[in-house]
PDB file of C-alpha atoms in Angstrom:
ATOM      1  CA  UNK A 973     -25.639   1.816  47.138  1.00 71.00           C
ATOM      2  CA  UNK A 974     -24.414  -0.816  44.735  1.00 90.00           C
ATOM      3  CA  UNK A 975     -21.959  -0.648  41.886  1.00 93.00           C
ATOM      4  CA  UNK A 976     -23.374  -1.975  38.601  1.00 93.00           C
ATOM      5  CA  UNK A 977     -22.558  -2.017  34.912  1.00 95.00           C
ATOM      6  CA  UNK A 978     -24.728   0.246  32.754  1.00 94.00           C
ATOM      7  CA  UNK A 979     -26.849  -1.653  30.230  1.00 92.00           C
ATOM      8  CA  UNK A 980     -26.390   1.205  27.780  1.00 90.00           C
ATOM      9  CA  UNK A 981     -22.685   2.092  27.738  1.00 95.00           C
ATOM     10  CA  UNK A 982     -21.238  -0.795  29.813  1.00 94.00           C
ATOM     11  CA  UNK A 983     -19.511   1.610  32.219  1.00 95.00           C
ATOM     12  CA  UNK A 984     -19.510   1.054  35.971  1.00 94.00           C
ATOM     13  CA  UNK A 985     -21.688   3.412  38.021  1.00 92.00           C
ATOM     14  CA  UNK A 986     -23.254   3.682  41.468  1.00 93.00           C
ATOM     15  CA  UNK A 987     -26.728   2.213  41.171  1.00 92.00           C
ATOM     16  CA  UNK A 988     -29.504   3.628  43.339  1.00 89.00           C
ATOM     17  CA  UNK A 989     -32.834   2.570  41.825  1.00 88.00           C
ATOM     18  CA  UNK A 990     -34.734   2.136  38.569  1.00 86.00           C
ATOM     19  CA  UNK A 991     -33.377   0.801  35.301  1.00 89.00           C
ATOM     20  CA  UNK A 992     -29.771  -0.334  35.397  1.00 92.00           C
ATOM     21  CA  UNK A 993     -28.478   2.622  33.426  1.00 93.00           C
ATOM     22  CA  UNK A 994     -25.997   5.302  34.347  1.00 94.00           C
ATOM     23  CA  UNK A 995     -27.337   8.857  34.693  1.00 93.00           C
ATOM     24  CA  UNK A 996     -25.830   9.833  31.317  1.00 95.00           C
ATOM     25  CA  UNK A 997     -27.570   6.978  29.449  1.00 95.00           C
ATOM     26  CA  UNK A 998     -30.868   7.671  31.259  1.00 94.00           C
ATOM     27  CA  UNK A 999     -30.637  11.291  30.124  1.00 95.00           C
ATOM     28  CA  UNK A1000     -29.860  10.266  26.524  1.00 96.00           C
ATOM     29  CA  UNK A1001     -32.809   7.845  26.507  1.00 95.00           C
ATOM     30  CA  UNK A1002     -35.093  10.557  27.878  1.00 96.00           C
ATOM     31  CA  UNK A1003     -33.954  12.928  25.124  1.00 96.00           C
ATOM     32  CA  UNK A1004     -34.712  10.239  22.512  1.00 96.00           C
ATOM     33  CA  UNK A1005     -38.157   9.698  24.059  1.00 96.00           C
ATOM     34  CA  UNK A1006     -38.925  13.414  23.799  1.00 96.00           C
ATOM     35  CA  UNK A1007     -37.738  13.412  20.169  1.00 96.00           C
ATOM     36  CA  UNK A1008     -40.084  10.495  19.337  1.00 95.00           C
ATOM     37  CA  UNK A1009     -42.966  12.045  21.283  1.00 93.00           C
ATOM     38  CA  UNK A1010     -42.579  15.379  19.477  1.00 94.00           C
ATOM     39  CA  UNK A1011     -42.358  13.672  16.073  1.00 94.00           C
ATOM     40  CA  UNK A1012     -45.493  11.611  16.746  1.00 89.00           C
ATOM     41  CA  UNK A1013     -47.368  14.683  17.948  1.00 90.00           C
ATOM     42  CA  UNK A1014     -46.664  16.324  14.558  1.00 92.00           C
ATOM     43  CA  UNK A1015     -47.082  13.082  12.540  1.00 88.00           C
ATOM     44  CA  UNK A1016     -49.687  10.941  14.340  1.00 81.00           C
ATOM     45  CA  UNK A1017     -50.051   8.376  11.520  1.00 80.00           C
ATOM     46  CA  UNK A1018     -46.336   7.545  11.308  1.00 84.00           C
ATOM     47  CA  UNK A1019     -45.173   3.944  11.558  1.00 84.00           C
ATOM     48  CA  UNK A1020     -42.112   2.679  13.426  1.00 87.00           C
ATOM     49  CA  UNK A1021     -39.955   2.771  10.296  1.00 90.00           C
ATOM     50  CA  UNK A1022     -40.827   6.424   9.586  1.00 91.00           C
ATOM     51  CA  UNK A1023     -40.250   7.436  13.202  1.00 92.00           C
ATOM     52  CA  UNK A1024     -36.911   5.615  13.161  1.00 93.00           C
ATOM     53  CA  UNK A1025     -35.831   7.271   9.897  1.00 95.00           C
ATOM     54  CA  UNK A1026     -36.859  10.784  10.939  1.00 95.00           C
ATOM     55  CA  UNK A1027     -35.650  10.741  14.558  1.00 95.00           C
ATOM     56  CA  UNK A1028     -32.744   8.307  14.443  1.00 96.00           C
ATOM     57  CA  UNK A1029     -34.241   6.407  17.414  1.00 96.00           C
ATOM     58  CA  UNK A1030     -34.073   2.625  17.010  1.00 95.00           C
ATOM     59  CA  UNK A1031     -37.237   0.628  16.443  1.00 92.00           C
ATOM     60  CA  UNK A1032     -36.407  -1.456  19.536  1.00 92.00           C
ATOM     61  CA  UNK A1033     -36.300   1.660  21.717  1.00 94.00           C
ATOM     62  CA  UNK A1034     -39.573   2.944  20.235  1.00 92.00           C
ATOM     63  CA  UNK A1035     -41.171  -0.417  21.057  1.00 89.00           C
ATOM     64  CA  UNK A1036     -39.720  -0.208  24.585  1.00 91.00           C
ATOM     65  CA  UNK A1037     -41.418   3.188  25.050  1.00 92.00           C
ATOM     66  CA  UNK A1038     -44.709   1.678  23.867  1.00 89.00           C
ATOM     67  CA  UNK A1039     -44.415  -1.306  26.225  1.00 89.00           C
ATOM     68  CA  UNK A1040     -43.554   0.975  29.137  1.00 90.00           C
ATOM     69  CA  UNK A1041     -46.802   2.810  28.465  1.00 88.00           C
ATOM     70  CA  UNK A1042     -44.983   6.071  27.739  1.00 89.00           C
ATOM     71  CA  UNK A1043     -46.343   6.168  24.184  1.00 86.00           C
ATOM     72  CA  UNK A1044     -49.685   5.047  22.837  1.00 82.00           C
ATOM     73  CA  UNK A1045     -50.548   3.790  19.371  1.00 76.00           C
ATOM     74  CA  UNK A1046     -53.391   5.675  17.716  1.00 73.00           C
ATOM     75  CA  UNK A1047     -56.425   3.608  16.704  1.00 71.00           C
ATOM     76  CA  UNK A1048     -55.771   4.176  12.985  1.00 71.00           C
ATOM     77  CA  UNK A1049     -51.990   3.779  13.259  1.00 71.00           C
ATOM     78  CA  UNK A1050     -50.137   1.150  11.228  1.00 66.00           C
ATOM     79  CA  UNK A1051     -48.075   0.385  14.340  1.00 69.00           C
ATOM     80  CA  UNK A1052     -49.365  -2.620  16.225  1.00 72.00           C
ATOM     81  CA  UNK A1053     -48.753  -4.033  19.671  1.00 84.00           C
ATOM     82  CA  UNK A1054     -50.160  -7.295  20.930  1.00 88.00           C
ATOM     83  CA  UNK A1055     -50.958  -8.449  24.439  1.00 92.00           C
ATOM     84  CA  UNK A1056     -48.163 -10.714  25.667  1.00 92.00           C
ATOM     85  CA  UNK A1057     -50.707 -13.043  27.254  1.00 94.00           C
ATOM     86  CA  UNK A1058     -53.545 -13.423  24.740  1.00 95.00           C
ATOM     87  CA  UNK A1059     -52.233 -11.684  21.578  1.00 92.00           C
ATOM     88  CA  UNK A1060     -55.122  -9.178  21.336  1.00 91.00           C
ATOM     89  CA  UNK A1061     -54.249  -5.887  19.647  1.00 88.00           C
ATOM     90  CA  UNK A1062     -53.430  -3.168  22.205  1.00 89.00           C
ATOM     91  CA  UNK A1063     -52.383   0.470  21.966  1.00 85.00           C
ATOM     92  CA  UNK A1064     -49.865   0.620  24.810  1.00 87.00           C
ATOM     93  CA  UNK A1065     -48.198  -1.455  27.503  1.00 90.00           C
ATOM     94  CA  UNK A1066     -47.719  -5.214  27.598  1.00 91.00           C
ATOM     95  CA  UNK A1067     -51.194  -6.557  28.405  1.00 93.00           C
ATOM     96  CA  UNK A1068     -54.771  -5.839  27.352  1.00 92.00           C
ATOM     97  CA  UNK A1069     -57.260  -4.636  29.977  1.00 94.00           C
ATOM     98  CA  UNK A1070     -58.918  -8.068  30.228  1.00 95.00           C
ATOM     99  CA  UNK A1071     -55.594  -9.780  30.977  1.00 95.00           C
ATOM    100  CA  UNK A1072     -54.546  -7.000  33.393  1.00 95.00           C
ATOM    101  CA  UNK A1073     -57.754  -7.558  35.355  1.00 96.00           C
ATOM    102  CA  UNK A1074     -57.313 -11.357  35.334  1.00 96.00           C
ATOM    103  CA  UNK A1075     -53.680 -11.104  36.466  1.00 95.00           C
ATOM    104  CA  UNK A1076     -54.660  -8.663  39.196  1.00 95.00           C
ATOM    105  CA  UNK A1077     -57.453 -10.962  40.409  1.00 95.00           C
ATOM    106  CA  UNK A1078     -55.090 -13.972  40.406  1.00 95.00           C
ATOM    107  CA  UNK A1079     -52.460 -12.051  42.394  1.00 94.00           C
ATOM    108  CA  UNK A1080     -55.053 -10.822  44.882  1.00 94.00           C
ATOM    109  CA  UNK A1081     -56.318 -14.394  45.358  1.00 94.00           C
ATOM    110  CA  UNK A1082     -52.763 -15.646  45.910  1.00 93.00           C
ATOM    111  CA  UNK A1083     -52.151 -12.868  48.429  1.00 92.00           C
ATOM    112  CA  UNK A1084     -55.385 -13.644  50.279  1.00 91.00           C
ATOM    113  CA  UNK A1085     -54.519 -17.347  50.357  1.00 89.00           C
ATOM    114  CA  UNK A1086     -51.003 -16.611  51.600  1.00 87.00           C
ATOM    115  CA  UNK A1087     -52.247 -14.276  54.344  1.00 87.00           C
ATOM    116  CA  UNK A1088     -54.782 -16.871  55.508  1.00 85.00           C
ATOM    117  CA  UNK A1089     -52.104 -19.568  55.504  1.00 83.00           C
ATOM    118  CA  UNK A1090     -49.745 -17.363  57.515  1.00 79.00           C
ATOM    119  CA  UNK A1091     -52.511 -16.518  59.978  1.00 77.00           C
ATOM    120  CA  UNK A1092     -53.290 -20.212  60.547  1.00 74.00           C
ATOM    121  CA  UNK A1093     -49.591 -20.921  61.008  1.00 67.00           C
ATOM    122  CA  UNK A1094     -49.201 -18.042  63.486  1.00 65.00           C
ATOM    123  CA  UNK A1095     -52.311 -19.048  65.437  1.00 61.00           C
ATOM    124  CA  UNK A1096     -51.154 -22.646  65.704  1.00 56.00           C
ATOM    125  CA  UNK A1097     -47.671 -21.690  66.846  1.00 55.00           C
ATOM    126  CA  UNK A1098     -48.717 -18.961  69.260  1.00 56.00           C
ATOM    127  CA  UNK A1099     -49.579 -21.325  72.100  1.00 60.00           C
ATOM    128  CA  UNK A1100     -47.034 -23.177  74.200  1.00 57.00           C
ATOM    129  CA  UNK A1101     -47.810 -26.766  75.050  1.00 60.00           C
ATOM    130  CA  UNK A1102     -46.101 -29.940  76.170  1.00 60.00           C
ATOM    131  CA  UNK A1103     -46.210 -33.205  74.334  1.00 64.00           C
ATOM    132  CA  UNK A1104     -46.795 -36.417  76.302  1.00 65.00           C
ATOM    133  CA  UNK A1105     -43.275 -37.628  75.545  1.00 61.00           C
ATOM    134  CA  UNK A1106     -41.814 -34.440  77.076  1.00 56.00           C
ATOM    135  CA  UNK A1107     -43.167 -35.134  80.566  1.00 57.00           C
ATOM    136  CA  UNK A1108     -40.509 -35.818  83.160  1.00 58.00           C
ATOM    137  CA  UNK A1109     -40.873 -39.236  84.711  1.00 59.00           C
ATOM    138  CA  UNK A1110     -39.649 -40.016  88.231  1.00 56.00           C
TER     139      UNK A1110
END
């Protein structure tokens, strides 16, 4: 385990995994998420300003929940998210489905290329041989 500084309260805590937040701040953020989720369930057409005013949860945190995919913008909602790659309008997350598929295909191609490169390298280095200059001369 590591010791880190919480991004929320700036206190030192023992970090295990996940966001760099102490257990107390994670719990507070989860409570705020549930507050926003409940408010949106009762008021599906609300915008970020209204949600912020009624729940006390910051607009930045509401946007974070949207980008994490924990909340989704309704089709008729005044809230708007845009794909970080192509700027298309999206309802949740950071990327539209087209960009997600393209990024996935690019990563898979890079992985395939890397695996092939490693295999060639391993095959070439797997055999022991002597170079002409290494022969012992008497």
